[in-house]
């Protein structure tokens, strides 16, 4: 019988079907198999060095072989992973340090998320102290992030995901709410202390619960509503005695809460198969386009008249440009890292992370800027943060129970 070449080892003494290569690859991944010899030789099937592939080979009905034979051979993976049977253990996948200790990677992500967030808030407020133009600064935040995304796409890290008109229609409402929430947050940061803005923004869970109940028609458990009571009370206490309080800062922070609530609603409707990095990039591009008109209309004349000149006179051209560049980079990177971090953890850890982030930002902003707060403001802020923590824990537990029920 003439020999047939499949791929790397040798099989002797077997009559095979007309397409043995397809038959072999259907059952086992062989590094290389070759058929040689005659039936009378009583040969062997070698996978690498051993007789191991898990195949059920049927002898073809030929005149030279009146009786069809079957041989059941053992899996090649067993040989490759078993040194006692002559397998090569050197090819086995090695567990790296980060795979062995994944909590270190997650911890690093949390640290960088908090670190970049704190640096962003501090640098952002310092810019407003000498350049009080929140619409233009918001525009710079998004512009630097978009440039970063375009460069990343150019080098293929990550590869740009395609987008069509249907996906674009879904993303536009999300991006508009993202732009409005971002701009109003910055208006609040420019008008009042950073700690107070974050205290007011602690009300965001309340708006999310209200929107879920009355807009999406989802039933919110009574325990969640009760957990929001301390948040409302705490923010009210802090607002009454906040030394930097003004209505522009307070109302802007409230509008930001509403905008981000609607962003969450539209995000649920705009669920796509696109990865979070590409999704955030497209949202940033659309939000940048949305932010350009108000920045030009509301602040353009003042910027051209004296805004840029005053800032350069105070800190110099180099520092002014570098401050705007780095605040944009910190804004984009902390948002991207927040997404990457929260994708790695369970809902409860997510909840803890969000609460601790707000505590870090409020605490560091008070230390850096030396903002004086009254005793009532401090107590109110603490009560609000505790309420957010309680709400987050209860919500995370409910989501985990729902997930378990679905998986069951």
CSV table of C-alpha atoms in Angstrom, one decimal:
chain,number,residue,atom,x,y,z
A,1,UNK,CA,0.0,0.0,0.0
A,2,UNK,CA,1.3,3.4,-0.8
A,3,UNK,CA,2.1,5.8,2.0
A,4,UNK,CA,0.0,9.0,2.7
A,5,UNK,CA,1.3,12.1,4.2
A,6,UNK,CA,-0.9,13.9,6.8
A,7,UNK,CA,1.3,15.9,9.1
A,8,UNK,CA,4.4,15.0,11.3
A,9,UNK,CA,4.6,11.4,13.0
A,10,UNK,CA,4.3,8.0,11.4
A,11,UNK,CA,1.5,5.5,11.2
A,12,UNK,CA,2.1,2.2,9.7
A,13,UNK,CA,-0.2,-0.7,9.2
A,14,UNK,CA,-3.4,1.2,8.9
A,15,UNK,CA,-5.7,1.7,5.9
A,16,UNK,CA,-7.2,5.2,6.2
A,17,UNK,CA,-10.1,7.0,4.6
A,18,UNK,CA,-9.6,9.1,1.5
A,19,UNK,CA,-9.2,12.3,3.5
A,20,UNK,CA,-7.3,11.3,6.7
A,21,UNK,CA,-6.1,14.9,7.4
A,22,UNK,CA,-9.6,16.2,7.9
A,23,UNK,CA,-10.5,13.2,10.1
A,24,UNK,CA,-7.5,13.7,12.3
A,25,UNK,CA,-8.0,17.4,12.8
A,26,UNK,CA,-11.6,16.8,13.7
A,27,UNK,CA,-10.6,14.8,16.7
A,28,UNK,CA,-7.3,16.0,17.9
A,29,UNK,CA,-4.7,18.7,17.3
A,30,UNK,CA,-1.6,16.9,16.1
A,31,UNK,CA,1.6,18.7,15.8
A,32,UNK,CA,2.7,16.6,12.8
A,33,UNK,CA,1.6,13.2,11.5
A,34,UNK,CA,3.0,11.1,8.6
A,35,UNK,CA,1.7,7.8,7.3
A,36,UNK,CA,4.4,5.4,6.0
A,37,UNK,CA,5.0,1.7,5.5
A,38,UNK,CA,2.9,-1.3,4.7
A,39,UNK,CA,0.2,-3.3,6.5
A,40,UNK,CA,2.6,-6.2,6.9
A,41,UNK,CA,5.1,-4.0,8.8
A,42,UNK,CA,2.7,-3.7,11.8
A,43,UNK,CA,3.8,0.0,12.3
A,44,UNK,CA,3.0,2.7,14.9
A,45,UNK,CA,1.2,6.0,15.1
A,46,UNK,CA,3.6,8.5,16.7
A,47,UNK,CA,2.4,11.9,18.1
A,48,UNK,CA,5.6,13.8,18.7
A,49,UNK,CA,7.4,10.9,20.4
A,50,UNK,CA,4.6,8.7,21.7
A,51,UNK,CA,1.6,6.6,20.6
A,52,UNK,CA,-1.0,9.0,22.0
A,53,UNK,CA,-3.6,10.7,19.7
A,54,UNK,CA,-7.3,10.1,20.8
A,55,UNK,CA,-8.6,8.9,17.5
A,56,UNK,CA,-11.0,6.2,16.3
A,57,UNK,CA,-9.5,5.2,13.0
A,58,UNK,CA,-11.5,2.9,10.7
A,59,UNK,CA,-9.7,0.7,8.2
A,60,UNK,CA,-10.9,1.4,4.7
A,61,UNK,CA,-12.6,-1.3,2.8
A,62,UNK,CA,-9.9,-2.4,0.4
A,63,UNK,CA,-9.0,-5.6,-1.3
A,64,UNK,CA,-5.7,-5.8,0.6
A,65,UNK,CA,-7.6,-5.8,3.9
A,66,UNK,CA,-10.6,-8.2,4.1
A,67,UNK,CA,-11.3,-7.4,7.7
A,68,UNK,CA,-11.9,-3.8,8.8
A,69,UNK,CA,-9.9,-2.9,11.9
A,70,UNK,CA,-10.3,-0.2,14.6
A,71,UNK,CA,-7.7,1.1,16.9
A,72,UNK,CA,-8.6,3.4,19.8
A,73,UNK,CA,-5.6,5.5,20.7
A,74,UNK,CA,-5.1,7.7,23.7
A,75,UNK,CA,-5.3,11.5,23.7
A,76,UNK,CA,-2.3,13.4,22.5
A,77,UNK,CA,-2.9,16.0,25.3
A,78,UNK,CA,-2.2,13.3,27.9
A,79,UNK,CA,1.2,12.6,26.3
A,80,UNK,CA,2.0,16.3,26.0
A,81,UNK,CA,1.2,17.0,29.7
A,82,UNK,CA,2.5,13.8,31.3
A,83,UNK,CA,6.3,13.7,31.7
A,84,UNK,CA,6.0,10.1,33.0
A,85,UNK,CA,4.8,9.0,29.5
A,86,UNK,CA,7.5,10.9,27.7
A,87,UNK,CA,5.4,14.1,27.1
A,88,UNK,CA,7.2,17.4,26.8
A,89,UNK,CA,6.3,19.5,29.9
A,90,UNK,CA,8.3,22.4,28.7
A,91,UNK,CA,5.5,23.5,26.4
A,92,UNK,CA,3.0,23.8,29.2
A,93,UNK,CA,1.7,27.3,29.8
A,94,UNK,CA,3.4,29.0,32.7
A,95,UNK,CA,1.4,31.0,35.2
A,96,UNK,CA,2.7,34.5,35.4
A,97,UNK,CA,3.1,36.6,38.5
A,98,UNK,CA,0.1,38.8,37.7
A,99,UNK,CA,-2.1,35.8,36.9
A,100,UNK,CA,-1.1,34.2,40.2
A,101,UNK,CA,-1.8,37.4,42.2
A,102,UNK,CA,-4.7,39.1,40.3
A,103,UNK,CA,-5.6,41.1,43.4
A,104,UNK,CA,-2.4,43.1,42.9
A,105,UNK,CA,-3.5,44.1,39.4
A,106,UNK,CA,-6.9,45.1,40.7
A,107,UNK,CA,-5.4,47.0,43.6
A,108,UNK,CA,-3.1,48.9,41.2
A,109,UNK,CA,-6.1,49.8,39.0
A,110,UNK,CA,-7.9,51.2,42.0
A,111,UNK,CA,-4.9,53.2,43.1
A,112,UNK,CA,-4.3,54.7,39.7
A,113,UNK,CA,-8.1,55.5,39.4
A,114,UNK,CA,-8.1,57.4,42.7
A,115,UNK,CA,-4.7,59.0,42.1
A,116,UNK,CA,-5.6,60.4,38.7
A,117,UNK,CA,-9.1,61.5,39.9
A,118,UNK,CA,-7.6,63.4,42.8
A,119,UNK,CA,-4.9,65.0,40.7
A,120,UNK,CA,-7.5,66.0,38.1
A,121,UNK,CA,-9.8,67.7,40.6
A,122,UNK,CA,-6.9,69.6,42.3
A,123,UNK,CA,-5.3,70.7,39.0
A,124,UNK,CA,-8.7,71.6,37.6
A,125,UNK,CA,-9.6,73.8,40.5
A,126,UNK,CA,-6.1,75.5,40.4
A,127,UNK,CA,-6.8,76.4,36.7
A,128,UNK,CA,-10.1,78.0,37.6
A,129,UNK,CA,-8.4,80.1,40.2
A,130,UNK,CA,-6.6,82.0,37.4
A,131,UNK,CA,-8.7,81.1,34.4
A,132,UNK,CA,-12.4,81.0,35.3
A,133,UNK,CA,-13.8,79.8,32.0
A,134,UNK,CA,-15.4,76.4,32.6
A,135,UNK,CA,-17.0,76.0,29.2
A,136,UNK,CA,-13.6,76.4,27.5
A,137,UNK,CA,-11.8,74.2,30.0
A,138,UNK,CA,-14.5,71.5,29.6
A,139,UNK,CA,-13.8,71.7,25.8
A,140,UNK,CA,-10.1,71.2,26.4
A,141,UNK,CA,-10.8,68.1,28.6
A,142,UNK,CA,-12.6,66.4,25.8
A,143,UNK,CA,-10.3,67.7,23.0
A,144,UNK,CA,-7.2,66.2,24.7
A,145,UNK,CA,-9.0,62.9,25.2
A,146,UNK,CA,-10.2,62.8,21.6
A,147,UNK,CA,-6.6,63.4,20.3
A,148,UNK,CA,-5.4,60.6,22.6
A,149,UNK,CA,-8.1,58.3,21.2
A,150,UNK,CA,-7.2,59.1,17.6
A,151,UNK,CA,-3.5,58.5,18.2
A,152,UNK,CA,-4.3,55.2,19.9
A,153,UNK,CA,-6.5,54.1,16.9
A,154,UNK,CA,-3.7,55.1,14.6
A,155,UNK,CA,-1.2,52.8,16.3
A,156,UNK,CA,-3.8,50.1,16.7
A,157,UNK,CA,-4.0,50.2,20.5
A,158,UNK,CA,-6.9,49.5,20.5
A,159,UNK,CA,-8.0,48.8,17.0
A,160,UNK,CA,-10.9,51.1,16.0
A,161,UNK,CA,-14.3,49.5,16.1
A,162,UNK,CA,-16.4,50.2,13.0
A,163,UNK,CA,-19.5,52.4,13.5
A,164,UNK,CA,-22.6,52.8,11.4
A,165,UNK,CA,-25.6,55.1,11.4
A,166,UNK,CA,-27.7,52.9,13.7
A,167,UNK,CA,-25.0,52.8,16.4
A,168,UNK,CA,-24.5,56.6,15.9
A,169,UNK,CA,-28.2,57.3,16.6
A,170,UNK,CA,-28.0,55.3,19.8
A,171,UNK,CA,-24.8,57.1,21.0
A,172,UNK,CA,-25.8,60.7,20.3
A,173,UNK,CA,-28.2,61.0,23.3
A,174,UNK,CA,-25.6,59.4,25.5
A,175,UNK,CA,-23.0,61.8,24.3
A,176,UNK,CA,-25.2,64.9,24.7
A,177,UNK,CA,-26.0,64.0,28.3
A,178,UNK,CA,-22.4,63.3,28.9
A,179,UNK,CA,-21.4,66.7,27.5
A,180,UNK,CA,-24.1,68.5,29.5
A,181,UNK,CA,-23.2,66.7,32.7
A,182,UNK,CA,-19.5,67.4,32.2
A,183,UNK,CA,-19.9,71.1,31.5
A,184,UNK,CA,-22.2,71.7,34.4
A,185,UNK,CA,-19.9,69.8,36.7
A,186,UNK,CA,-17.1,72.2,35.7
A,187,UNK,CA,-19.3,75.2,36.1
A,188,UNK,CA,-19.9,74.1,39.7
A,189,UNK,CA,-16.2,73.4,40.3
A,190,UNK,CA,-15.4,76.9,39.1
A,191,UNK,CA,-18.0,78.5,41.3
A,192,UNK,CA,-17.7,76.7,44.7
A,193,UNK,CA,-15.3,74.5,46.6
A,194,UNK,CA,-14.5,71.1,45.1
A,195,UNK,CA,-15.6,69.4,48.3
A,196,UNK,CA,-19.0,71.0,48.1
A,197,UNK,CA,-19.6,70.1,44.5
A,198,UNK,CA,-18.8,66.5,45.3
A,199,UNK,CA,-21.1,66.6,48.3
A,200,UNK,CA,-24.0,67.8,46.1
A,201,UNK,CA,-23.1,65.2,43.4
A,202,UNK,CA,-23.5,62.5,46.1
A,203,UNK,CA,-27.3,63.0,45.3
A,204,UNK,CA,-26.8,61.2,42.0
A,205,UNK,CA,-28.0,57.9,43.3
A,206,UNK,CA,-31.3,59.6,44.4
A,207,UNK,CA,-31.9,60.8,40.8
A,208,UNK,CA,-31.0,57.4,39.4
A,209,UNK,CA,-33.5,55.7,41.7
A,210,UNK,CA,-36.2,58.3,40.8
A,211,UNK,CA,-35.6,57.9,37.0
A,212,UNK,CA,-35.6,54.1,37.3
A,213,UNK,CA,-38.9,54.2,39.2
A,214,UNK,CA,-40.8,56.8,37.3
A,215,UNK,CA,-39.3,56.8,33.8
A,216,UNK,CA,-38.2,53.2,33.2
A,217,UNK,CA,-41.0,51.8,35.3
A,218,UNK,CA,-38.7,49.6,37.4
A,219,UNK,CA,-39.8,48.9,41.0
A,220,UNK,CA,-37.3,50.2,43.5
A,221,UNK,CA,-37.3,48.4,46.8
A,222,UNK,CA,-38.3,50.3,49.9
A,223,UNK,CA,-34.9,49.6,51.5
A,224,UNK,CA,-33.2,51.5,48.7
A,225,UNK,CA,-35.4,54.5,49.1
A,226,UNK,CA,-34.8,54.5,52.9
A,227,UNK,CA,-31.1,54.4,52.4
A,228,UNK,CA,-31.3,57.6,50.3
A,229,UNK,CA,-32.8,59.6,53.1
A,230,UNK,CA,-29.5,60.2,54.9
A,231,UNK,CA,-28.0,61.4,51.5
A,232,UNK,CA,-30.7,64.0,51.1
A,233,UNK,CA,-30.5,65.1,54.7
A,234,UNK,CA,-26.7,65.2,54.7
A,235,UNK,CA,-26.5,67.3,51.5
A,236,UNK,CA,-29.1,69.7,52.9
A,237,UNK,CA,-27.2,70.1,56.1
A,238,UNK,CA,-23.9,70.7,54.3
A,239,UNK,CA,-25.5,73.2,51.9
A,240,UNK,CA,-27.0,75.4,54.6
A,241,UNK,CA,-23.7,76.2,56.2
A,242,UNK,CA,-21.2,75.8,53.3
A,243,UNK,CA,-19.0,78.8,53.3
A,244,UNK,CA,-18.4,78.8,49.5
A,245,UNK,CA,-22.1,78.3,48.7
A,246,UNK,CA,-23.7,80.1,45.8
A,247,UNK,CA,-26.6,79.2,43.6
A,248,UNK,CA,-24.7,78.9,40.4
A,249,UNK,CA,-22.5,76.1,41.9
A,250,UNK,CA,-25.4,74.4,43.6
A,251,UNK,CA,-27.8,74.4,40.6
A,252,UNK,CA,-25.0,73.4,38.2
A,253,UNK,CA,-24.1,70.4,40.3
A,254,UNK,CA,-27.8,69.4,40.4
A,255,UNK,CA,-28.1,69.7,36.6
A,256,UNK,CA,-25.0,67.5,36.4
A,257,UNK,CA,-26.7,64.9,38.5
A,258,UNK,CA,-29.8,64.9,36.3
A,259,UNK,CA,-27.7,64.8,33.1
A,260,UNK,CA,-25.7,61.8,34.2
A,261,UNK,CA,-28.9,60.1,35.3
A,262,UNK,CA,-30.3,60.4,31.8
A,263,UNK,CA,-26.9,59.3,30.4
A,264,UNK,CA,-27.3,56.1,32.4
A,265,UNK,CA,-30.8,55.6,31.0
A,266,UNK,CA,-29.8,56.2,27.4
A,267,UNK,CA,-26.7,54.0,27.9
A,268,UNK,CA,-28.9,51.0,28.8
A,269,UNK,CA,-30.8,51.6,25.5
A,270,UNK,CA,-27.6,51.9,23.6
A,271,UNK,CA,-26.0,48.6,24.6
A,272,UNK,CA,-23.8,47.4,21.8
A,273,UNK,CA,-21.1,44.7,21.3
A,274,UNK,CA,-18.5,47.5,21.1
A,275,UNK,CA,-15.8,47.4,23.8
A,276,UNK,CA,-15.8,50.1,26.5
A,277,UNK,CA,-12.6,51.8,25.2
A,278,UNK,CA,-14.0,52.3,21.7
A,279,UNK,CA,-17.4,53.2,23.1
A,280,UNK,CA,-16.0,55.9,25.3
A,281,UNK,CA,-13.9,57.3,22.5
A,282,UNK,CA,-16.9,57.7,20.2
A,283,UNK,CA,-18.9,59.3,23.0
A,284,UNK,CA,-16.0,61.7,23.7
A,285,UNK,CA,-15.9,62.8,20.0
A,286,UNK,CA,-19.6,63.5,19.8
A,287,UNK,CA,-19.5,65.3,23.2
A,288,UNK,CA,-16.7,67.5,22.0
A,289,UNK,CA,-18.7,68.6,18.9
A,290,UNK,CA,-21.7,69.3,21.3
A,291,UNK,CA,-19.5,71.5,23.6
A,292,UNK,CA,-18.0,73.7,20.9
A,293,UNK,CA,-21.0,76.0,20.2
A,294,UNK,CA,-21.7,77.0,23.9
A,295,UNK,CA,-18.0,77.6,24.6
A,296,UNK,CA,-17.7,79.9,21.6
A,297,UNK,CA,-21.0,81.7,22.2
A,298,UNK,CA,-20.8,82.1,26.0
A,299,UNK,CA,-17.1,82.6,26.5
A,300,UNK,CA,-15.5,83.3,23.1
A,301,UNK,CA,-15.7,87.1,23.2
A,302,UNK,CA,-14.3,87.3,26.7
A,303,UNK,CA,-11.5,84.9,26.0
A,304,UNK,CA,-10.4,86.9,22.9
A,305,UNK,CA,-10.7,90.2,24.7
A,306,UNK,CA,-8.8,89.5,28.0
A,307,UNK,CA,-9.3,85.8,29.1
A,308,UNK,CA,-6.2,84.3,27.5
A,309,UNK,CA,-4.1,87.4,28.1
A,310,UNK,CA,-4.9,87.5,31.8
A,311,UNK,CA,-4.1,83.8,32.3
A,312,UNK,CA,-0.7,84.1,30.5
A,313,UNK,CA,0.1,87.3,32.5
A,314,UNK,CA,-0.5,85.4,35.8
A,315,UNK,CA,1.3,82.1,35.1
A,316,UNK,CA,3.1,82.4,31.8
A,317,UNK,CA,2.3,80.8,28.4
A,318,UNK,CA,4.2,77.6,29.0
A,319,UNK,CA,2.5,76.8,32.3
A,320,UNK,CA,-0.9,77.8,31.0
A,321,UNK,CA,-0.6,75.4,28.0
A,322,UNK,CA,0.9,72.5,30.0
A,323,UNK,CA,-1.8,72.9,32.7
A,324,UNK,CA,-4.6,72.6,30.1
A,325,UNK,CA,-2.9,69.6,28.5
A,326,UNK,CA,-2.3,67.7,31.7
A,327,UNK,CA,-5.8,68.4,33.1
A,328,UNK,CA,-7.2,67.0,29.8
A,329,UNK,CA,-5.0,63.9,30.0
A,330,UNK,CA,-5.9,63.3,33.7
A,331,UNK,CA,-9.6,63.6,32.9
A,332,UNK,CA,-9.5,61.1,30.1
A,333,UNK,CA,-7.2,58.6,31.8
A,334,UNK,CA,-9.1,58.6,35.1
A,335,UNK,CA,-12.4,58.0,33.2
A,336,UNK,CA,-10.8,55.2,31.2
A,337,UNK,CA,-9.1,53.6,34.2
A,338,UNK,CA,-12.4,53.8,36.1
A,339,UNK,CA,-14.1,51.8,33.4
A,340,UNK,CA,-11.3,49.3,33.3
A,341,UNK,CA,-11.2,49.0,37.1
A,342,UNK,CA,-15.0,48.5,37.5
A,343,UNK,CA,-15.0,45.8,34.8
A,344,UNK,CA,-12.6,43.7,36.9
A,345,UNK,CA,-14.6,43.7,40.1
A,346,UNK,CA,-18.0,42.5,41.6
A,347,UNK,CA,-20.9,45.0,42.1
A,348,UNK,CA,-20.2,45.3,45.8
A,349,UNK,CA,-16.6,46.1,45.3
A,350,UNK,CA,-17.7,48.6,42.6
A,351,UNK,CA,-19.9,50.3,45.1
A,352,UNK,CA,-17.2,50.5,47.7
A,353,UNK,CA,-14.8,51.9,45.2
A,354,UNK,CA,-17.1,54.7,44.1
A,355,UNK,CA,-17.8,55.7,47.7
A,356,UNK,CA,-14.2,55.7,48.7
A,357,UNK,CA,-13.3,57.7,45.6
A,358,UNK,CA,-15.6,60.5,46.6
A,359,UNK,CA,-14.2,60.5,50.2
A,360,UNK,CA,-10.6,60.7,48.8
A,361,UNK,CA,-11.5,63.6,46.5
A,362,UNK,CA,-13.3,65.6,49.2
A,363,UNK,CA,-10.6,64.9,51.8
A,364,UNK,CA,-7.6,65.8,49.5
A,365,UNK,CA,-9.3,68.9,48.2
A,366,UNK,CA,-9.8,70.3,51.7
A,367,UNK,CA,-6.2,69.5,52.6
A,368,UNK,CA,-4.7,71.0,49.4
A,369,UNK,CA,-6.8,74.2,49.2
A,370,UNK,CA,-7.2,74.7,52.9
A,371,UNK,CA,-11.0,75.2,52.5
A,372,UNK,CA,-12.6,76.0,55.9
A,373,UNK,CA,-15.8,74.1,56.6
A,374,UNK,CA,-18.2,74.5,59.4
A,375,UNK,CA,-18.9,71.7,61.9
A,376,UNK,CA,-22.4,71.3,60.4
A,377,UNK,CA,-21.0,71.1,56.9
A,378,UNK,CA,-18.6,68.4,58.0
A,379,UNK,CA,-21.3,66.4,59.7
A,380,UNK,CA,-23.7,66.8,56.7
A,381,UNK,CA,-21.0,65.6,54.3
A,382,UNK,CA,-20.3,62.6,56.4
A,383,UNK,CA,-24.0,61.7,56.7
A,384,UNK,CA,-24.4,62.0,52.9
A,385,UNK,CA,-21.4,59.8,52.2
A,386,UNK,CA,-22.6,57.2,54.7
A,387,UNK,CA,-26.0,57.2,52.9
A,388,UNK,CA,-24.4,56.7,49.5
A,389,UNK,CA,-22.4,53.8,51.0
A,390,UNK,CA,-25.6,52.2,52.4
A,391,UNK,CA,-27.4,52.7,49.1
A,392,UNK,CA,-24.5,51.3,47.1
A,393,UNK,CA,-24.2,48.2,49.3
A,394,UNK,CA,-28.0,47.4,49.2
A,395,UNK,CA,-28.1,48.0,45.4
A,396,UNK,CA,-25.1,45.8,44.8
A,397,UNK,CA,-26.6,43.0,46.9
A,398,UNK,CA,-29.8,43.2,44.9
A,399,UNK,CA,-28.0,43.1,41.6
A,400,UNK,CA,-25.9,40.1,42.7
A,401,UNK,CA,-29.1,38.3,43.7
A,402,UNK,CA,-30.6,39.0,40.3
A,403,UNK,CA,-27.5,37.8,38.6
A,404,UNK,CA,-27.5,34.6,40.5
A,405,UNK,CA,-31.2,34.0,39.7
A,406,UNK,CA,-30.5,34.5,36.0
A,407,UNK,CA,-27.5,32.2,36.0
A,408,UNK,CA,-29.6,29.5,37.9
